[in-house]
């Protein structure tokens, strides 16, 4: 007996659904689980977890902060790079800040909750904080000494041309003092909350200042990674932290540096990427070998 066309089509569709369900919903996932249990892959499949003292302390793939309950850096530990993922290293909110090189003007609203820092000011503030923690020169180009972007809104008589008639330091408010007393003979004003000086006709003018071309605080100490989860720092960032960690643990800095070298990984295949330092494993090794007093 020949089935009606409509019924034959539905039965064919049902068979296809059953076959694909078995293949893609059962066989394929089980095959991947089996591959993930192979020697050498099981650890990665489980999340590359790191254990110490009989408990899991983190993952080799996800960074973490070494701060106290108030968010202040714990001086006896090497510090990780900043993170823009949630409240920091949140794998459920992995993301970048989406701020780019043109983000140089802060939003200074009348309600502080509506205010926001530009990428430039974030970099300047982080550089100043690292400098205070590790006793290095925190100056960076286009940053003020109080840790905000050194940016002016310059107003001219004829828009973009003509003599300067007004100058505002757009990222500084009272009681700060303008980072520059005058610009082309015109006194520099402080910004007032609620004003958009760019919309009012000011020309954004970053001021480089006298910072060195190569800042002492490296880039990874002041910028977050694209994922916000990077577990590594550069050897340069680790190097400026050695003296602090050694002092806090009462150890010769040369010993701490050797420990850093032991936890430094070179370029992949000898030419891919840059050398990196595994912060979590380095700090665990510190606690084992040189526990803090």
mmCIF file of C-alpha atoms in Angstrom:
data_model
loop_
_atom_site.group_PDB
_atom_site.id
_atom_site.type_symbol
_atom_site.label_atom_id
_atom_site.label_comp_id
_atom_site.label_asym_id
_atom_site.label_seq_id
_atom_site.Cartn_x
_atom_site.Cartn_y
_atom_site.Cartn_z
ATOM 1 C CA UNK A 1 0.000 0.000 0.000
ATOM 2 C CA UNK A 2 1.446 3.280 -1.066
ATOM 3 C CA UNK A 3 1.378 6.047 1.549
ATOM 4 C CA UNK A 4 0.001 9.468 0.676
ATOM 5 C CA UNK A 5 2.677 11.970 -0.341
ATOM 6 C CA UNK A 6 2.080 14.221 2.649
ATOM 7 C CA UNK A 7 2.484 11.338 5.083
ATOM 8 C CA UNK A 8 5.614 10.015 3.331
ATOM 9 C CA UNK A 9 7.205 13.462 3.571
ATOM 10 C CA UNK A 10 6.426 13.708 7.296
ATOM 11 C CA UNK A 11 7.837 10.240 7.967
ATOM 12 C CA UNK A 12 11.035 11.122 6.069
ATOM 13 C CA UNK A 13 11.371 14.304 8.110
ATOM 14 C CA UNK A 14 10.845 12.347 11.326
ATOM 15 C CA UNK A 15 13.543 9.841 10.373
ATOM 16 C CA UNK A 16 15.943 12.692 9.611
ATOM 17 C CA UNK A 17 15.229 14.274 13.004
ATOM 18 C CA UNK A 18 15.848 10.988 14.801
ATOM 19 C CA UNK A 19 19.087 10.269 12.948
ATOM 20 C CA UNK A 20 20.455 13.792 13.490
ATOM 21 C CA UNK A 21 19.423 13.709 17.164
ATOM 22 C CA UNK A 22 21.369 10.492 17.702
ATOM 23 C CA UNK A 23 24.402 11.736 15.767
ATOM 24 C CA UNK A 24 24.586 15.352 16.952
ATOM 25 C CA UNK A 25 22.781 15.150 20.267
ATOM 26 C CA UNK A 26 24.315 11.937 21.602
ATOM 27 C CA UNK A 27 27.209 10.509 19.597
ATOM 28 C CA UNK A 28 29.023 13.788 18.901
ATOM 29 C CA UNK A 29 28.897 15.148 22.502
ATOM 30 C CA UNK A 30 29.935 11.761 23.908
ATOM 31 C CA UNK A 31 32.833 11.597 21.447
ATOM 32 C CA UNK A 32 34.039 15.035 22.560
ATOM 33 C CA UNK A 33 33.782 14.024 26.220
ATOM 34 C CA UNK A 34 35.816 10.902 25.456
ATOM 35 C CA UNK A 35 38.498 12.942 23.654
ATOM 36 C CA UNK A 36 38.585 15.350 26.610
ATOM 37 C CA UNK A 37 39.467 12.463 28.940
ATOM 38 C CA UNK A 38 42.558 11.463 26.955
ATOM 39 C CA UNK A 39 45.888 11.816 28.803
ATOM 40 C CA UNK A 40 47.252 15.322 28.313
ATOM 41 C CA UNK A 41 43.833 16.789 27.537
ATOM 42 C CA UNK A 42 41.868 15.962 30.696
ATOM 43 C CA UNK A 43 43.350 18.832 32.715
ATOM 44 C CA UNK A 44 42.483 21.366 30.035
ATOM 45 C CA UNK A 45 39.001 19.974 29.586
ATOM 46 C CA UNK A 46 38.414 20.378 33.334
ATOM 47 C CA UNK A 47 39.374 24.065 33.183
ATOM 48 C CA UNK A 48 43.120 23.881 33.865
ATOM 49 C CA UNK A 49 42.427 24.161 37.597
ATOM 50 C CA UNK A 50 45.277 24.822 40.024
ATOM 51 C CA UNK A 51 45.249 23.323 43.510
ATOM 52 C CA UNK A 52 47.249 24.246 46.601
ATOM 53 C CA UNK A 53 46.923 22.971 50.139
ATOM 54 C CA UNK A 54 44.269 20.470 49.081
ATOM 55 C CA UNK A 55 41.927 23.050 47.610
ATOM 56 C CA UNK A 56 41.366 24.665 44.221
ATOM 57 C CA UNK A 57 42.778 28.186 44.155
ATOM 58 C CA UNK A 58 42.160 29.184 40.558
ATOM 59 C CA UNK A 59 42.700 28.377 36.914
ATOM 60 C CA UNK A 60 45.758 28.647 34.719
ATOM 61 C CA UNK A 61 43.518 30.239 32.066
ATOM 62 C CA UNK A 62 41.792 32.934 34.153
ATOM 63 C CA UNK A 63 43.554 35.694 36.063
ATOM 64 C CA UNK A 64 42.565 36.952 39.481
ATOM 65 C CA UNK A 65 43.137 39.961 41.694
ATOM 66 C CA UNK A 66 45.437 39.905 44.706
ATOM 67 C CA UNK A 67 43.700 42.568 46.768
ATOM 68 C CA UNK A 68 42.208 42.945 50.251
ATOM 69 C CA UNK A 69 38.506 43.274 51.084
ATOM 70 C CA UNK A 70 38.646 46.988 50.230
ATOM 71 C CA UNK A 71 40.160 46.340 46.808
ATOM 72 C CA UNK A 72 43.639 47.558 47.748
ATOM 73 C CA UNK A 73 46.652 45.629 46.406
ATOM 74 C CA UNK A 74 48.210 43.198 48.902
ATOM 75 C CA UNK A 75 51.877 44.310 48.855
ATOM 76 C CA UNK A 76 53.391 40.865 49.453
ATOM 77 C CA UNK A 77 51.977 39.541 46.176
ATOM 78 C CA UNK A 78 52.712 40.285 42.540
ATOM 79 C CA UNK A 79 49.777 42.156 41.070
ATOM 80 C CA UNK A 80 47.907 41.140 37.920
ATOM 81 C CA UNK A 81 47.050 43.437 35.038
ATOM 82 C CA UNK A 82 43.752 45.367 35.187
ATOM 83 C CA UNK A 83 40.533 43.645 34.114
ATOM 84 C CA UNK A 84 37.373 45.063 32.533
ATOM 85 C CA UNK A 85 35.410 41.804 32.918
ATOM 86 C CA UNK A 86 32.616 42.527 35.371
ATOM 87 C CA UNK A 87 34.107 43.466 38.732
ATOM 88 C CA UNK A 88 37.390 41.970 37.539
ATOM 89 C CA UNK A 89 38.269 38.582 36.031
ATOM 90 C CA UNK A 90 34.625 37.514 35.915
ATOM 91 C CA UNK A 91 34.446 34.678 33.331
ATOM 92 C CA UNK A 92 30.681 35.196 32.988
ATOM 93 C CA UNK A 93 31.256 38.801 31.907
ATOM 94 C CA UNK A 94 34.398 38.475 29.814
ATOM 95 C CA UNK A 95 34.735 41.659 27.779
ATOM 96 C CA UNK A 96 36.859 44.670 27.041
ATOM 97 C CA UNK A 97 35.945 48.237 27.957
ATOM 98 C CA UNK A 98 35.217 49.145 24.293
ATOM 99 C CA UNK A 99 37.159 52.386 24.824
ATOM 100 C CA UNK A 100 39.634 53.333 22.112
ATOM 101 C CA UNK A 101 42.489 55.754 21.510
ATOM 102 C CA UNK A 102 40.105 58.667 20.931
ATOM 103 C CA UNK A 103 38.600 58.274 24.411
ATOM 104 C CA UNK A 104 40.435 61.169 26.069
ATOM 105 C CA UNK A 105 37.651 63.341 27.551
ATOM 106 C CA UNK A 106 35.967 62.351 30.821
ATOM 107 C CA UNK A 107 32.235 62.641 31.392
ATOM 108 C CA UNK A 108 31.855 64.961 34.386
ATOM 109 C CA UNK A 109 28.153 65.067 35.230
ATOM 110 C CA UNK A 110 26.359 66.954 37.997
ATOM 111 C CA UNK A 111 25.354 63.536 39.372
ATOM 112 C CA UNK A 112 28.558 61.577 40.128
ATOM 113 C CA UNK A 113 26.735 58.340 39.269
ATOM 114 C CA UNK A 114 26.469 59.509 35.647
ATOM 115 C CA UNK A 115 30.150 60.447 35.388
ATOM 116 C CA UNK A 116 32.709 58.257 33.651
ATOM 117 C CA UNK A 117 36.436 58.169 33.009
ATOM 118 C CA UNK A 118 37.945 58.149 29.549
ATOM 119 C CA UNK A 119 40.476 55.477 28.611
ATOM 120 C CA UNK A 120 43.242 58.081 28.881
ATOM 121 C CA UNK A 121 42.300 58.993 32.451
ATOM 122 C CA UNK A 122 42.029 55.316 33.406
ATOM 123 C CA UNK A 123 45.544 54.736 32.087
ATOM 124 C CA UNK A 124 46.881 57.808 33.897
ATOM 125 C CA UNK A 125 45.244 56.836 37.203
ATOM 126 C CA UNK A 126 46.519 53.266 37.005
ATOM 127 C CA UNK A 127 50.042 54.429 36.206
ATOM 128 C CA UNK A 128 50.001 56.752 39.219
ATOM 129 C CA UNK A 129 48.710 53.954 41.482
ATOM 130 C CA UNK A 130 51.408 51.514 40.307
ATOM 131 C CA UNK A 131 54.054 54.197 40.799
ATOM 132 C CA UNK A 132 52.944 54.810 44.389
ATOM 133 C CA UNK A 133 52.834 51.080 45.164
ATOM 134 C CA UNK A 134 56.175 50.135 43.596
ATOM 135 C CA UNK A 135 58.169 53.343 43.998
ATOM 136 C CA UNK A 136 58.793 54.003 40.302
ATOM 137 C CA UNK A 137 58.280 56.978 38.008
ATOM 138 C CA UNK A 138 54.576 56.995 37.071
ATOM 139 C CA UNK A 139 54.714 59.788 34.511
ATOM 140 C CA UNK A 140 53.178 59.094 31.110
ATOM 141 C CA UNK A 141 52.689 61.260 28.037
ATOM 142 C CA UNK A 142 49.376 63.163 28.072
ATOM 143 C CA UNK A 143 48.824 62.560 31.793
ATOM 144 C CA UNK A 144 48.663 65.129 34.592
ATOM 145 C CA UNK A 145 50.533 64.730 37.866
ATOM 146 C CA UNK A 146 47.220 64.059 39.649
ATOM 147 C CA UNK A 147 46.405 61.097 37.405
ATOM 148 C CA UNK A 148 43.944 62.305 34.756
ATOM 149 C CA UNK A 149 44.224 62.945 31.049
ATOM 150 C CA UNK A 150 46.075 66.178 30.242
ATOM 151 C CA UNK A 151 43.519 67.460 27.750
ATOM 152 C CA UNK A 152 42.367 70.988 26.979
ATOM 153 C CA UNK A 153 39.277 72.312 25.222
ATOM 154 C CA UNK A 154 40.573 75.301 23.263
ATOM 155 C CA UNK A 155 38.078 77.910 22.104
ATOM 156 C CA UNK A 156 39.098 80.267 19.320
ATOM 157 C CA UNK A 157 37.516 83.487 18.139
ATOM 158 C CA UNK A 158 36.502 82.065 14.735
ATOM 159 C CA UNK A 159 35.846 78.443 15.568
ATOM 160 C CA UNK A 160 38.917 76.527 14.443
ATOM 161 C CA UNK A 161 40.974 79.595 13.594
ATOM 162 C CA UNK A 162 41.744 82.938 15.125
ATOM 163 C CA UNK A 163 43.173 83.813 18.514
ATOM 164 C CA UNK A 164 42.475 81.679 21.579
ATOM 165 C CA UNK A 165 39.757 83.209 23.755
ATOM 166 C CA UNK A 166 39.134 80.482 26.320
ATOM 167 C CA UNK A 167 40.846 77.286 27.536
ATOM 168 C CA UNK A 168 39.387 74.574 29.809
ATOM 169 C CA UNK A 169 41.159 71.574 31.362
ATOM 170 C CA UNK A 170 38.297 69.179 30.587
ATOM 171 C CA UNK A 171 39.310 66.366 32.965
ATOM 172 C CA UNK A 172 40.020 68.447 36.061
ATOM 173 C CA UNK A 173 37.523 69.948 38.510
ATOM 174 C CA UNK A 174 37.898 71.904 41.737
ATOM 175 C CA UNK A 175 39.707 71.707 44.091
ATOM 176 C CA UNK A 176 42.454 70.550 41.695
ATOM 177 C CA UNK A 177 44.761 73.106 40.136
ATOM 178 C CA UNK A 178 44.952 73.258 36.329
ATOM 179 C CA UNK A 179 47.900 71.184 35.126
ATOM 180 C CA UNK A 180 48.786 74.096 32.838
ATOM 181 C CA UNK A 181 48.551 77.679 34.060
ATOM 182 C CA UNK A 182 47.982 79.179 30.616
ATOM 183 C CA UNK A 183 47.800 78.201 26.954
ATOM 184 C CA UNK A 184 48.905 80.696 24.298
ATOM 185 C CA UNK A 185 48.637 83.415 26.898
ATOM 186 C CA UNK A 186 45.086 82.532 28.032
ATOM 187 C CA UNK A 187 44.553 81.270 31.628
ATOM 188 C CA UNK A 188 43.365 77.664 31.839
ATOM 189 C CA UNK A 189 40.049 77.073 33.627
ATOM 190 C CA UNK A 190 38.893 73.990 35.498
ATOM 191 C CA UNK A 191 35.971 72.000 34.073
ATOM 192 C CA UNK A 192 32.526 72.439 35.570
ATOM 193 C CA UNK A 193 30.194 69.460 36.002
ATOM 194 C CA UNK A 194 27.426 69.146 33.450
ATOM 195 C CA UNK A 195 29.285 70.894 30.616
ATOM 196 C CA UNK A 196 30.173 69.289 27.292
ATOM 197 C CA UNK A 197 32.986 71.531 26.153
ATOM 198 C CA UNK A 198 33.389 69.728 22.847
ATOM 199 C CA UNK A 199 29.711 70.293 21.983
ATOM 200 C CA UNK A 200 30.165 73.922 23.018
ATOM 201 C CA UNK A 201 32.828 74.371 20.351
ATOM 202 C CA UNK A 202 36.067 73.590 22.143
ATOM 203 C CA UNK A 203 38.824 71.865 20.160
ATOM 204 C CA UNK A 204 40.189 68.835 22.014
ATOM 205 C CA UNK A 205 43.917 69.410 22.515
ATOM 206 C CA UNK A 206 45.967 66.772 24.397
ATOM 207 C CA UNK A 207 49.163 68.081 25.999
ATOM 208 C CA UNK A 208 52.078 65.676 26.015
ATOM 209 C CA UNK A 209 53.985 67.090 28.986
ATOM 210 C CA UNK A 210 57.549 66.169 30.012
ATOM 211 C CA UNK A 211 57.061 62.433 30.568
ATOM 212 C CA UNK A 212 59.740 60.086 29.199
ATOM 213 C CA UNK A 213 59.184 58.418 25.837
ATOM 214 C CA UNK A 214 59.390 55.005 27.522
ATOM 215 C CA UNK A 215 57.344 55.107 30.756
ATOM 216 C CA UNK A 216 58.684 53.143 33.709
ATOM 217 C CA UNK A 217 55.243 51.574 34.206
ATOM 218 C CA UNK A 218 54.685 49.157 31.285
ATOM 219 C CA UNK A 219 51.548 49.114 29.163
ATOM 220 C CA UNK A 220 50.089 45.890 30.574
ATOM 221 C CA UNK A 221 50.074 47.457 34.057
ATOM 222 C CA UNK A 222 47.661 50.180 32.935
ATOM 223 C CA UNK A 223 45.503 48.503 30.273
ATOM 224 C CA UNK A 224 43.089 45.572 30.461
ATOM 225 C CA UNK A 225 43.308 42.661 28.049
ATOM 226 C CA UNK A 226 40.653 42.136 25.377
ATOM 227 C CA UNK A 227 39.075 39.256 27.312
ATOM 228 C CA UNK A 228 39.557 40.774 30.747
ATOM 229 C CA UNK A 229 40.773 37.351 31.916
ATOM 230 C CA UNK A 230 44.490 37.399 31.052
ATOM 231 C CA UNK A 231 46.357 35.434 33.781
ATOM 232 C CA UNK A 232 49.780 36.754 32.760
ATOM 233 C CA UNK A 233 51.832 39.915 33.035
ATOM 234 C CA UNK A 234 54.911 40.995 31.138
ATOM 235 C CA UNK A 235 58.399 40.402 32.574
ATOM 236 C CA UNK A 236 58.776 44.201 32.646
ATOM 237 C CA UNK A 237 55.763 44.583 34.938
ATOM 238 C CA UNK A 238 57.007 41.763 37.159
ATOM 239 C CA UNK A 239 60.446 43.369 37.335
ATOM 240 C CA UNK A 240 59.218 46.642 38.855
ATOM 241 C CA UNK A 241 57.351 44.645 41.543
ATOM 242 C CA UNK A 242 60.326 42.559 42.663
ATOM 243 C CA UNK A 243 61.712 45.090 45.166
ATOM 244 C CA UNK A 244 58.331 45.537 46.885
ATOM 245 C CA UNK A 245 57.622 41.807 47.178
ATOM 246 C CA UNK A 246 61.155 41.140 48.455
ATOM 247 C CA UNK A 247 60.824 43.880 51.076
ATOM 248 C CA UNK A 248 57.441 42.622 52.269
ATOM 249 C CA UNK A 249 58.718 39.054 52.599
ATOM 250 C CA UNK A 250 62.143 39.925 53.998
ATOM 251 C CA UNK A 251 63.970 38.193 51.148
ATOM 252 C CA UNK A 252 66.903 39.145 48.934
ATOM 253 C CA UNK A 253 65.459 40.664 45.702
ATOM 254 C CA UNK A 254 67.769 38.400 43.674
ATOM 255 C CA UNK A 255 65.902 35.353 45.010
ATOM 256 C CA UNK A 256 62.556 36.838 44.072
ATOM 257 C CA UNK A 257 63.880 37.634 40.598
ATOM 258 C CA UNK A 258 65.020 34.041 40.152
ATOM 259 C CA UNK A 259 61.535 32.883 41.091
ATOM 260 C CA UNK A 260 60.082 35.270 38.491
ATOM 261 C CA UNK A 261 62.441 33.827 35.881
ATOM 262 C CA UNK A 262 61.282 30.297 36.758
ATOM 263 C CA UNK A 263 57.667 31.306 36.083
ATOM 264 C CA UNK A 264 58.357 33.185 32.852
ATOM 265 C CA UNK A 265 57.204 31.482 29.666
ATOM 266 C CA UNK A 266 58.876 32.358 26.369
ATOM 267 C CA UNK A 267 57.316 32.975 22.971
ATOM 268 C CA UNK A 268 55.168 30.208 21.543
ATOM 269 C CA UNK A 269 57.180 28.086 19.087
ATOM 270 C CA UNK A 270 59.989 30.552 19.671
ATOM 271 C CA UNK A 271 58.439 33.419 17.716
ATOM 272 C CA UNK A 272 54.722 33.786 18.547
ATOM 273 C CA UNK A 273 53.623 36.426 21.048
ATOM 274 C CA UNK A 274 55.741 37.822 23.863
ATOM 275 C CA UNK A 275 57.267 36.316 27.032
ATOM 276 C CA UNK A 276 54.785 36.270 29.935
ATOM 277 C CA UNK A 277 54.824 35.630 33.686
ATOM 278 C CA UNK A 278 52.208 33.358 35.286
ATOM 279 C CA UNK A 279 51.030 35.494 38.227
ATOM 280 C CA UNK A 280 49.005 32.904 40.147
ATOM 281 C CA UNK A 281 51.658 30.193 40.053
ATOM 282 C CA UNK A 282 54.330 32.764 40.905
ATOM 283 C CA UNK A 283 52.416 33.925 44.000
ATOM 284 C CA UNK A 284 51.775 30.326 45.087
ATOM 285 C CA UNK A 285 55.494 29.611 44.781
ATOM 286 C CA UNK A 286 56.230 32.705 46.879
ATOM 287 C CA UNK A 287 54.002 31.463 49.692
ATOM 288 C CA UNK A 288 55.695 28.063 49.625
ATOM 289 C CA UNK A 289 59.295 29.236 49.557
ATOM 290 C CA UNK A 290 59.215 32.651 51.212
ATOM 291 C CA UNK A 291 56.096 32.987 53.385
ATOM 292 C CA UNK A 292 55.464 36.529 54.555
ATOM 293 C CA UNK A 293 56.369 37.334 58.191
#
